Rosetta silent file (secondary structure, phi, psi, omega in degrees, C-alpha in Angstrom):
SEQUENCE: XXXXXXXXXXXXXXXXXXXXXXXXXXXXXXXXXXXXXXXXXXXXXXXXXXXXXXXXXXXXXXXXXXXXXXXXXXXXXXXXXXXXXXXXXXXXXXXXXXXXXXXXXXXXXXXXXXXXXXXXXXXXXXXXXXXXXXXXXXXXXXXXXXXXXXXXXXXXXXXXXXXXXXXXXXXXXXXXXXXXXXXXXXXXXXXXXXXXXXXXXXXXXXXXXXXXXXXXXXXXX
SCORE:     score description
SCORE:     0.000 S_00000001
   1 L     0.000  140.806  179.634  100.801  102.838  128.058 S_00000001
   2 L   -55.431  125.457  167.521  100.688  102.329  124.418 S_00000001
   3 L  -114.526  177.089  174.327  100.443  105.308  121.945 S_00000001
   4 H   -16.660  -85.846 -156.911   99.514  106.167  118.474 S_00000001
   5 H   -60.882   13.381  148.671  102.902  105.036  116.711 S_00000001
   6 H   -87.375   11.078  166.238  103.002  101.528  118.592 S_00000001
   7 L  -100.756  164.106  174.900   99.380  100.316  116.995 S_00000001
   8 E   -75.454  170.280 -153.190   99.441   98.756  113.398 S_00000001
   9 E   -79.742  170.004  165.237   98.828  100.502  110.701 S_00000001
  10 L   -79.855  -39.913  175.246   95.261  100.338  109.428 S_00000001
  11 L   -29.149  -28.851 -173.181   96.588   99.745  105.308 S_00000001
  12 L   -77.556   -2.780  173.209   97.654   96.538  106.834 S_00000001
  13 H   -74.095  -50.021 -163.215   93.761   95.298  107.452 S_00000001
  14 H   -79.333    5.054 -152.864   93.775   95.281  103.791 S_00000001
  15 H  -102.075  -55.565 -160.095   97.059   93.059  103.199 S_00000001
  16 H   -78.430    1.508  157.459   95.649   90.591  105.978 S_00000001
  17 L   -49.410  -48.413 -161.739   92.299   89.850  104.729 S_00000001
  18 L   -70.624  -75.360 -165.313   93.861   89.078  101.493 S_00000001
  19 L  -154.402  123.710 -168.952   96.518   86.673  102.694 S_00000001
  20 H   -87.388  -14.341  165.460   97.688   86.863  106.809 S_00000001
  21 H  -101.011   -6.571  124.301  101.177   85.584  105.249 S_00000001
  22 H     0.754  -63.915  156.503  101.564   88.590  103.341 S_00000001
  23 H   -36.197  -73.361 -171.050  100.892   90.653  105.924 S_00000001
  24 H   -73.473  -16.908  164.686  103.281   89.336  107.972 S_00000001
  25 H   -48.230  -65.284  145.281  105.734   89.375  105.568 S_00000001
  26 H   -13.075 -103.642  169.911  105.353   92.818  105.445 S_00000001
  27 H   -70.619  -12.016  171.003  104.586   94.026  108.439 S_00000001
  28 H  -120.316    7.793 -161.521  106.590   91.917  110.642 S_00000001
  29 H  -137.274  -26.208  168.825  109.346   90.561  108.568 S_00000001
  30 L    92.751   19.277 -175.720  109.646   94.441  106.460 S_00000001
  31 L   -64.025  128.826  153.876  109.460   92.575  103.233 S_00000001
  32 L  -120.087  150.361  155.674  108.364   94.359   99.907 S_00000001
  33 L  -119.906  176.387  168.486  108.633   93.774   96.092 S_00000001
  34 L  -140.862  126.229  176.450  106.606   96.220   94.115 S_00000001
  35 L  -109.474 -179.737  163.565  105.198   94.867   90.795 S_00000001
  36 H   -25.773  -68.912 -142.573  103.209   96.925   87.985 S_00000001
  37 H   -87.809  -36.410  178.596   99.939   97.364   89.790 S_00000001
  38 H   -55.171  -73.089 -154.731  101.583   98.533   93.790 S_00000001
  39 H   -80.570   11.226  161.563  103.785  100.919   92.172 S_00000001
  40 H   -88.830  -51.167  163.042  101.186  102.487   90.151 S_00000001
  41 H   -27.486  -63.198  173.152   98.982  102.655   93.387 S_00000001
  42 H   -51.466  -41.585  167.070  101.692  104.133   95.194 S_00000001
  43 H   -73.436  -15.506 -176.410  101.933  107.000   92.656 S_00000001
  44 H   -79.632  -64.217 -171.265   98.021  107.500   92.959 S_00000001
  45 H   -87.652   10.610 -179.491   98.093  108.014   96.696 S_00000001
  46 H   -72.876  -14.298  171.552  101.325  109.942   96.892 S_00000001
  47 H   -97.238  -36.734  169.044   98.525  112.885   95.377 S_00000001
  48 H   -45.393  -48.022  177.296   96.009  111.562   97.406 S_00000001
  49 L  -106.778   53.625  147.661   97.552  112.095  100.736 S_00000001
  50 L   -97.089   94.600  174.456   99.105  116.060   99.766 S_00000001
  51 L   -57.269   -1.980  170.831   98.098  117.393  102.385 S_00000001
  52 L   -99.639   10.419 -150.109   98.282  120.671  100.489 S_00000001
  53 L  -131.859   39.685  167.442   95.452  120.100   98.062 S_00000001
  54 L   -71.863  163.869 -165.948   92.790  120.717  100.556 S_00000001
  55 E  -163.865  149.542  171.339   90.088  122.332   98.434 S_00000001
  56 E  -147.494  123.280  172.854   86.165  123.916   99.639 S_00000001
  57 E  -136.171  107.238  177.598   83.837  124.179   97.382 S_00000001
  58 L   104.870 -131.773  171.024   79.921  124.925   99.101 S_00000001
  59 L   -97.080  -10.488  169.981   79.008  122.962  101.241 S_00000001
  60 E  -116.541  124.981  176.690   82.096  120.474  100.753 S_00000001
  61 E  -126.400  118.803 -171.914   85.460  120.272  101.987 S_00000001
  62 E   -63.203  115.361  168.256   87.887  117.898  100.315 S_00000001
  63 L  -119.562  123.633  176.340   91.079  116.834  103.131 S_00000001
  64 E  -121.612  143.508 -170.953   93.620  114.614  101.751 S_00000001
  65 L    97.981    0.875 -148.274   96.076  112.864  104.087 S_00000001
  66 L   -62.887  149.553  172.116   94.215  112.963  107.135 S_00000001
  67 L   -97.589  124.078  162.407   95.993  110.970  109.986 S_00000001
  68 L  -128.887  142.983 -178.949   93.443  108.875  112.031 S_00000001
  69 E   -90.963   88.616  179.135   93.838  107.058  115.325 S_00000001
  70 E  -108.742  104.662  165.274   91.550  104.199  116.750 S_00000001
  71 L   -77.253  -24.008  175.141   92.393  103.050  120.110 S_00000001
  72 L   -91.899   11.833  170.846   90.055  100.683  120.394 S_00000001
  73 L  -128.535  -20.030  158.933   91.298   99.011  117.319 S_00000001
  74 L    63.408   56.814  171.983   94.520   99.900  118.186 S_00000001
  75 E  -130.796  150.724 -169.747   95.355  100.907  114.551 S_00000001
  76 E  -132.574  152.476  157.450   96.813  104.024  113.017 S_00000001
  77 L   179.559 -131.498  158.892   96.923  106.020  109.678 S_00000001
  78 L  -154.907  114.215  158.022   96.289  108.160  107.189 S_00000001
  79 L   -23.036  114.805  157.161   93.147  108.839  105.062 S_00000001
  80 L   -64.520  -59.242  117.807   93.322  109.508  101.436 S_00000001
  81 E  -123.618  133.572 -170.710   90.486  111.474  101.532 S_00000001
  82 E   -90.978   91.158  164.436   88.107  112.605  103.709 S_00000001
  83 E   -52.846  123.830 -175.986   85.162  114.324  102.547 S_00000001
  84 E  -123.707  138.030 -175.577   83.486  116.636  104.967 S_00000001
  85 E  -102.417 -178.602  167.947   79.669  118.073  103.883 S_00000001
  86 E   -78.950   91.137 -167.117   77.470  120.392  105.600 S_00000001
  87 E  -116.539  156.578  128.295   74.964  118.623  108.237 S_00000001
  88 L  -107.764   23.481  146.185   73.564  119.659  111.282 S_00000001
  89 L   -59.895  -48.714 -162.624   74.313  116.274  112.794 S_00000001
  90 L   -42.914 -153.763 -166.740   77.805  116.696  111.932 S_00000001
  91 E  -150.117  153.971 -168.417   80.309  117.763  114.366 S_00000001
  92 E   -68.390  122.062  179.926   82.435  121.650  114.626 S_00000001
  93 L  -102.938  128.956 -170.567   85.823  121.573  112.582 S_00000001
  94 L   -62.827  110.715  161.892   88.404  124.324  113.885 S_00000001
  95 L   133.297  -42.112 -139.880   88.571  127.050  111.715 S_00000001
  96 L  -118.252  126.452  168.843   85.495  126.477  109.699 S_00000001
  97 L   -79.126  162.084  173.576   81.716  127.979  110.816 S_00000001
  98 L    67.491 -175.342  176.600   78.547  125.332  110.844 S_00000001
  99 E  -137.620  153.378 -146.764   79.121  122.027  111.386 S_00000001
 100 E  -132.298  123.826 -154.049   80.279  119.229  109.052 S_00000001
 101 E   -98.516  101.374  160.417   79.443  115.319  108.595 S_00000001
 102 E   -32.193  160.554  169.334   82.578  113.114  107.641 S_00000001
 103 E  -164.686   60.739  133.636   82.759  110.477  104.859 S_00000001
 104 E    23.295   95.797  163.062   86.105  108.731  104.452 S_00000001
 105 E  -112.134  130.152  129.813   87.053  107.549  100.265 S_00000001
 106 L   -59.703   95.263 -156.962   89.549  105.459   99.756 S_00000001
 107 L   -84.207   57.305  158.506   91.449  105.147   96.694 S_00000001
 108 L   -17.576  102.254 -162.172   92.337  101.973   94.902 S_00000001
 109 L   -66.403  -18.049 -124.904   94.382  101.266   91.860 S_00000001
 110 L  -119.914 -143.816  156.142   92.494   98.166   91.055 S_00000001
 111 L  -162.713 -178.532 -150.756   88.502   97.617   90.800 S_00000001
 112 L   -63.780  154.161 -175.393   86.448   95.936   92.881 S_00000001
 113 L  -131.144  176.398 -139.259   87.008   92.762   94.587 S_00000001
 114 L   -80.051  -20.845 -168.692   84.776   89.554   95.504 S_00000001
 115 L   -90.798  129.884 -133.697   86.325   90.249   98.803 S_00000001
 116 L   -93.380   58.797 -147.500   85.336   92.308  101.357 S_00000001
 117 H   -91.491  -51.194  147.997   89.416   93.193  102.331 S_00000001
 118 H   -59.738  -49.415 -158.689   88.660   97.038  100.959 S_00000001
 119 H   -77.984    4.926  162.269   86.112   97.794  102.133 S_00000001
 120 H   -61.396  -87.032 -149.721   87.643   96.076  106.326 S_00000001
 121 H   -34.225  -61.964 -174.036   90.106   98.907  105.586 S_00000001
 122 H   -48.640  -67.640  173.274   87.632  101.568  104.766 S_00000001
 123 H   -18.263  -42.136 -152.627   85.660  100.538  107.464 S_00000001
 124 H   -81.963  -26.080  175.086   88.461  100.612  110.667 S_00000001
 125 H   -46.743  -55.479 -164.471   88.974  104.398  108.541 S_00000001
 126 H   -81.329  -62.171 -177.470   85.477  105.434  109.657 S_00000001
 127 H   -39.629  -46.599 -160.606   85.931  103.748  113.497 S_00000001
 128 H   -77.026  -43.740 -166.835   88.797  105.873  113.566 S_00000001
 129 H   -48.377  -79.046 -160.537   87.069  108.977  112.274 S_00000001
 130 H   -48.432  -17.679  169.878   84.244  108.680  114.690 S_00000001
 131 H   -90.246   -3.382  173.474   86.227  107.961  117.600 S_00000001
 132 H   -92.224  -41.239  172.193   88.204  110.958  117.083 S_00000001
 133 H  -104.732    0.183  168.004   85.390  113.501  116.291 S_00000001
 134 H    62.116   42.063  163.023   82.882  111.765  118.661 S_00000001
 135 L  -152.836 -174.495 -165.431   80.463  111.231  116.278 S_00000001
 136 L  -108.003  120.472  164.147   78.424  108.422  113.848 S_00000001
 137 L  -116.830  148.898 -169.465   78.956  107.905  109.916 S_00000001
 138 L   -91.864  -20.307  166.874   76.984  106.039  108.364 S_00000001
 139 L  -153.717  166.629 -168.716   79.078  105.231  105.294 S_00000001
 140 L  -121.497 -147.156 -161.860   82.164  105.856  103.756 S_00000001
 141 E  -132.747  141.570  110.778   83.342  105.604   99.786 S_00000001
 142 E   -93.308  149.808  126.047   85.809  103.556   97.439 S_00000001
 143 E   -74.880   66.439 -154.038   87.293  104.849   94.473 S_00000001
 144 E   -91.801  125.049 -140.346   88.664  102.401   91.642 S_00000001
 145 L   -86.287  -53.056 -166.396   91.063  103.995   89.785 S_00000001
 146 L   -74.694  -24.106  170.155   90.687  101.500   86.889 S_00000001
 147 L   -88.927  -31.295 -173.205   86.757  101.809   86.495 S_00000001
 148 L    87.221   12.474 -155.255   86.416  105.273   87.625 S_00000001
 149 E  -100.302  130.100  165.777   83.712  103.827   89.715 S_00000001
 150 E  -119.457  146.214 -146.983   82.878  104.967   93.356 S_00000001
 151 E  -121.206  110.017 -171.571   81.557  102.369   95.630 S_00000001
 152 E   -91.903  143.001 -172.856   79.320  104.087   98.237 S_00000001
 153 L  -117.736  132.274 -162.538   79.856  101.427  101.265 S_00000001
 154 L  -109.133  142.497 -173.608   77.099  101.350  103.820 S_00000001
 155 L   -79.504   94.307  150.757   79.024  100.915  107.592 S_00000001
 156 L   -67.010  124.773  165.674   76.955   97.532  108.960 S_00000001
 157 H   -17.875  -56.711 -152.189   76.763   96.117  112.183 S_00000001
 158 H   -83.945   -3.298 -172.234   78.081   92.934  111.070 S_00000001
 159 H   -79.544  -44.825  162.062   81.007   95.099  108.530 S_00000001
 160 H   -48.443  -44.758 -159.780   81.897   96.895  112.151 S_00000001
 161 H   -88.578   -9.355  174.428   82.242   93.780  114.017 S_00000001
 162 H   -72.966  -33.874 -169.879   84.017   91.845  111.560 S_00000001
 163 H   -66.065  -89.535 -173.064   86.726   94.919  111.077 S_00000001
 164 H   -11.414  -64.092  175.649   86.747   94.705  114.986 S_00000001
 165 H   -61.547  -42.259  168.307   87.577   90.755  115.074 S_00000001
 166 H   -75.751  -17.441 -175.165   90.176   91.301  112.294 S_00000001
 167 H   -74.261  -55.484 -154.761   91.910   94.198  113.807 S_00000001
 168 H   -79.746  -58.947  107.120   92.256   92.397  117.166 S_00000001
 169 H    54.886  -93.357 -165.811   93.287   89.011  115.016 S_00000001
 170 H   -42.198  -40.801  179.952   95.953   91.101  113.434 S_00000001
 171 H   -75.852   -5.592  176.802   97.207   92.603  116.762 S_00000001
 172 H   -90.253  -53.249 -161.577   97.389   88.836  118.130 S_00000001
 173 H   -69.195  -52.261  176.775   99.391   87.962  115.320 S_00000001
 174 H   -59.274  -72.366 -155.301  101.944   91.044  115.662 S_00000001
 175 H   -68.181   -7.700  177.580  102.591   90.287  119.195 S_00000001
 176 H   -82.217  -39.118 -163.830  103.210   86.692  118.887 S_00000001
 177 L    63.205   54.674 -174.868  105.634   87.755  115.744 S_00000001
 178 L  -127.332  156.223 -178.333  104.500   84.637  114.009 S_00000001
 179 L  -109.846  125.959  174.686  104.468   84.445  110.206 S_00000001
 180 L   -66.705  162.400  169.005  101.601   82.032  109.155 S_00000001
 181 L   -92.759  158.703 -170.757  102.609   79.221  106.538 S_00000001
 182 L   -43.058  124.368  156.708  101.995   79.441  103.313 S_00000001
 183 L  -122.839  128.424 -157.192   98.185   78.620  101.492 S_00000001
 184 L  -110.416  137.695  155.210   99.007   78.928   97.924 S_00000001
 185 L  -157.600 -157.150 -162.617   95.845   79.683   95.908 S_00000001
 186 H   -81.337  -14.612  176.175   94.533   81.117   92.985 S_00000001
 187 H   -67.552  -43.685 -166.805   95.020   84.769   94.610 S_00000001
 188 H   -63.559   -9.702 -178.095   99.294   84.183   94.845 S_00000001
 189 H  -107.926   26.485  176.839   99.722   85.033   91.212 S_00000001
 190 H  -115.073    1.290 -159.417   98.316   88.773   91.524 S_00000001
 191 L   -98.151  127.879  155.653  100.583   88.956   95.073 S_00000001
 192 L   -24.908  -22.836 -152.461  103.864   91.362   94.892 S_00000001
 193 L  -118.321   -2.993 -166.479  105.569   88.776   97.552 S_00000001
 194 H   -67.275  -28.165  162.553  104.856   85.760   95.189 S_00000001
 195 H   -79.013  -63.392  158.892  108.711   85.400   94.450 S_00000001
 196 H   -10.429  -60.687 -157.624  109.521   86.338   98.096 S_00000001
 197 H   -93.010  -52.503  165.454  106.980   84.212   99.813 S_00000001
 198 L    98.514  -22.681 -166.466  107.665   80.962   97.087 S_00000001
 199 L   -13.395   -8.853  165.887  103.902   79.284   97.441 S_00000001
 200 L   -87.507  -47.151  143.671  104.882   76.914   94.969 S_00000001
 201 L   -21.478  -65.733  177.414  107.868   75.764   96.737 S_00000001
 202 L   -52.879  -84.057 -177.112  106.243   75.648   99.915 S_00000001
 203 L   -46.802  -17.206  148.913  103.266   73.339   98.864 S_00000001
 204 L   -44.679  -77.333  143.179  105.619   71.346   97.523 S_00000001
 205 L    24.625  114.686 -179.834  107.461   71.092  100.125 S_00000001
 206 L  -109.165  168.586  140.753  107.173   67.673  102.773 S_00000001
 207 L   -99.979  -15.145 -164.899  108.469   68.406  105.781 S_00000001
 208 H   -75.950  -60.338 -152.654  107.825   64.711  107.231 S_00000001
 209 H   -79.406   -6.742 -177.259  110.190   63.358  104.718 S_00000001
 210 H   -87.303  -38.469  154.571  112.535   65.982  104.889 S_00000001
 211 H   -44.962  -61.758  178.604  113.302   65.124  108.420 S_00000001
 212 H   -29.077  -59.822 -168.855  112.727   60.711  107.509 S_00000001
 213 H   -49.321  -56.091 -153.203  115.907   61.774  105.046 S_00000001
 214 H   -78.251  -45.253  159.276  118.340   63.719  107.385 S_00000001
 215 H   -64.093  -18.335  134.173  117.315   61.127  110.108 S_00000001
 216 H   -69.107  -17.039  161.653  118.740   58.381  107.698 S_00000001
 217 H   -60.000  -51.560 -162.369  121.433   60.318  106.511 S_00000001
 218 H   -50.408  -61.616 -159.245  122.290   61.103  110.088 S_00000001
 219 L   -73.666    2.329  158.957  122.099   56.946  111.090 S_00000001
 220 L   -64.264  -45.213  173.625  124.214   56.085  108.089 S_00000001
 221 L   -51.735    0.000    0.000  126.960   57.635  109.177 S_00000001
């Protein structure tokens, strides 16, 4: 039976909304480049996830780092931060008296996009939460680092079942090990992988005629 470290990661929800050959570049091929805006990102959530900067103030306690688990999504990760307040819906936290109602923020280098590829991530973040503490939030958070702006996200039926259909999508994809082809659009010139990946090349690219040649080269001979 399958554990934790054999499901995909959840960060990876947010590569394959955005482009599924990306992803897979990524996640099944190990590919990276890092441009300006990833490795500024990367320095943002290496403080994000220090797991030593837990902090209570009130009624709220600040977790950074949290590792969450969704089997039924069959994705793994780790929280940037997890806000937890004081309800009494909320659910008992070890160490801590009363009981305390999650909320999941996400951090973002960027600012918001038309797309809803943050807030899938954030989403499969709260399914994990809730299936782990056995209880229901109703929304989670973004944070864009370039606006300063937090994006209260409300968890919807259809924003559940779409994360759900993309999760399993993605987990289809992994086990096949197939890398989609290329769809070069106006999105490839903000993607890290854009040298890597080629999308201009590719769409160029015939493949009919590239065979027609080497089959007349071939019958020349």
């Amino acid at each position: 039976m399958a554990g934790a470290d054999d499901f995909l990661d959840i960060s990876g929800l947010q590569h394959f909304c955005f482009c599924r050959r990306q992803w897979a570049l990524i996640h099944l091929e190990q590919q990276w480049a890092d441009n300006l805006r990833t490795a500024e990102g990367e320095l943002e959530h290496k403080r994000c996830h220090d797991d030593t900067l837990t902090e209570k103030r009130g009624g709220l306690l600040t977790v950074r780092g949290m590792r969450v688990v969704s089997s039924r999504l069959r994705l793994s990760g780790i929280c940037d931060v997890v806000e937890f307040r004081t309800d009494p819906e909320g659910v008992p936290l070890q160490g801590r008296e009363g009981t305390w109602l999650p909320m999941p923020v996400e951090y973002k280098h960027g600012h918001e996009k038309e797309s809803d590829a943050d807030r899938l991530q954030l989403c499969a973040q709260v399914m994990a939460l809730e299936e782990m503490l056995v209880c229901e939030i109703k929304m989670g958070a973004l944070f864009y680092v370039e606006t300063h702006r937090r994006e209260i996200v409300p968890l919807t039926p259809e924003l559940r079942a779409e994360t759900q259909r993309m999760a399993a999508e993605m987990n289809q994809y992994f086990a096949r090990g197939h890398t989609p082809k290329v769809k070069p659009g106006k999105h490839c010139s903000a993607c890290s992988l854009k040298e890597l990946c080629l999308p201009v090349l590719c769409r160029r690219a015939d493949p009919m005629a590239y065979l027609r040649a080497h089959i007349e080269e071939e019958a020349e001979l």
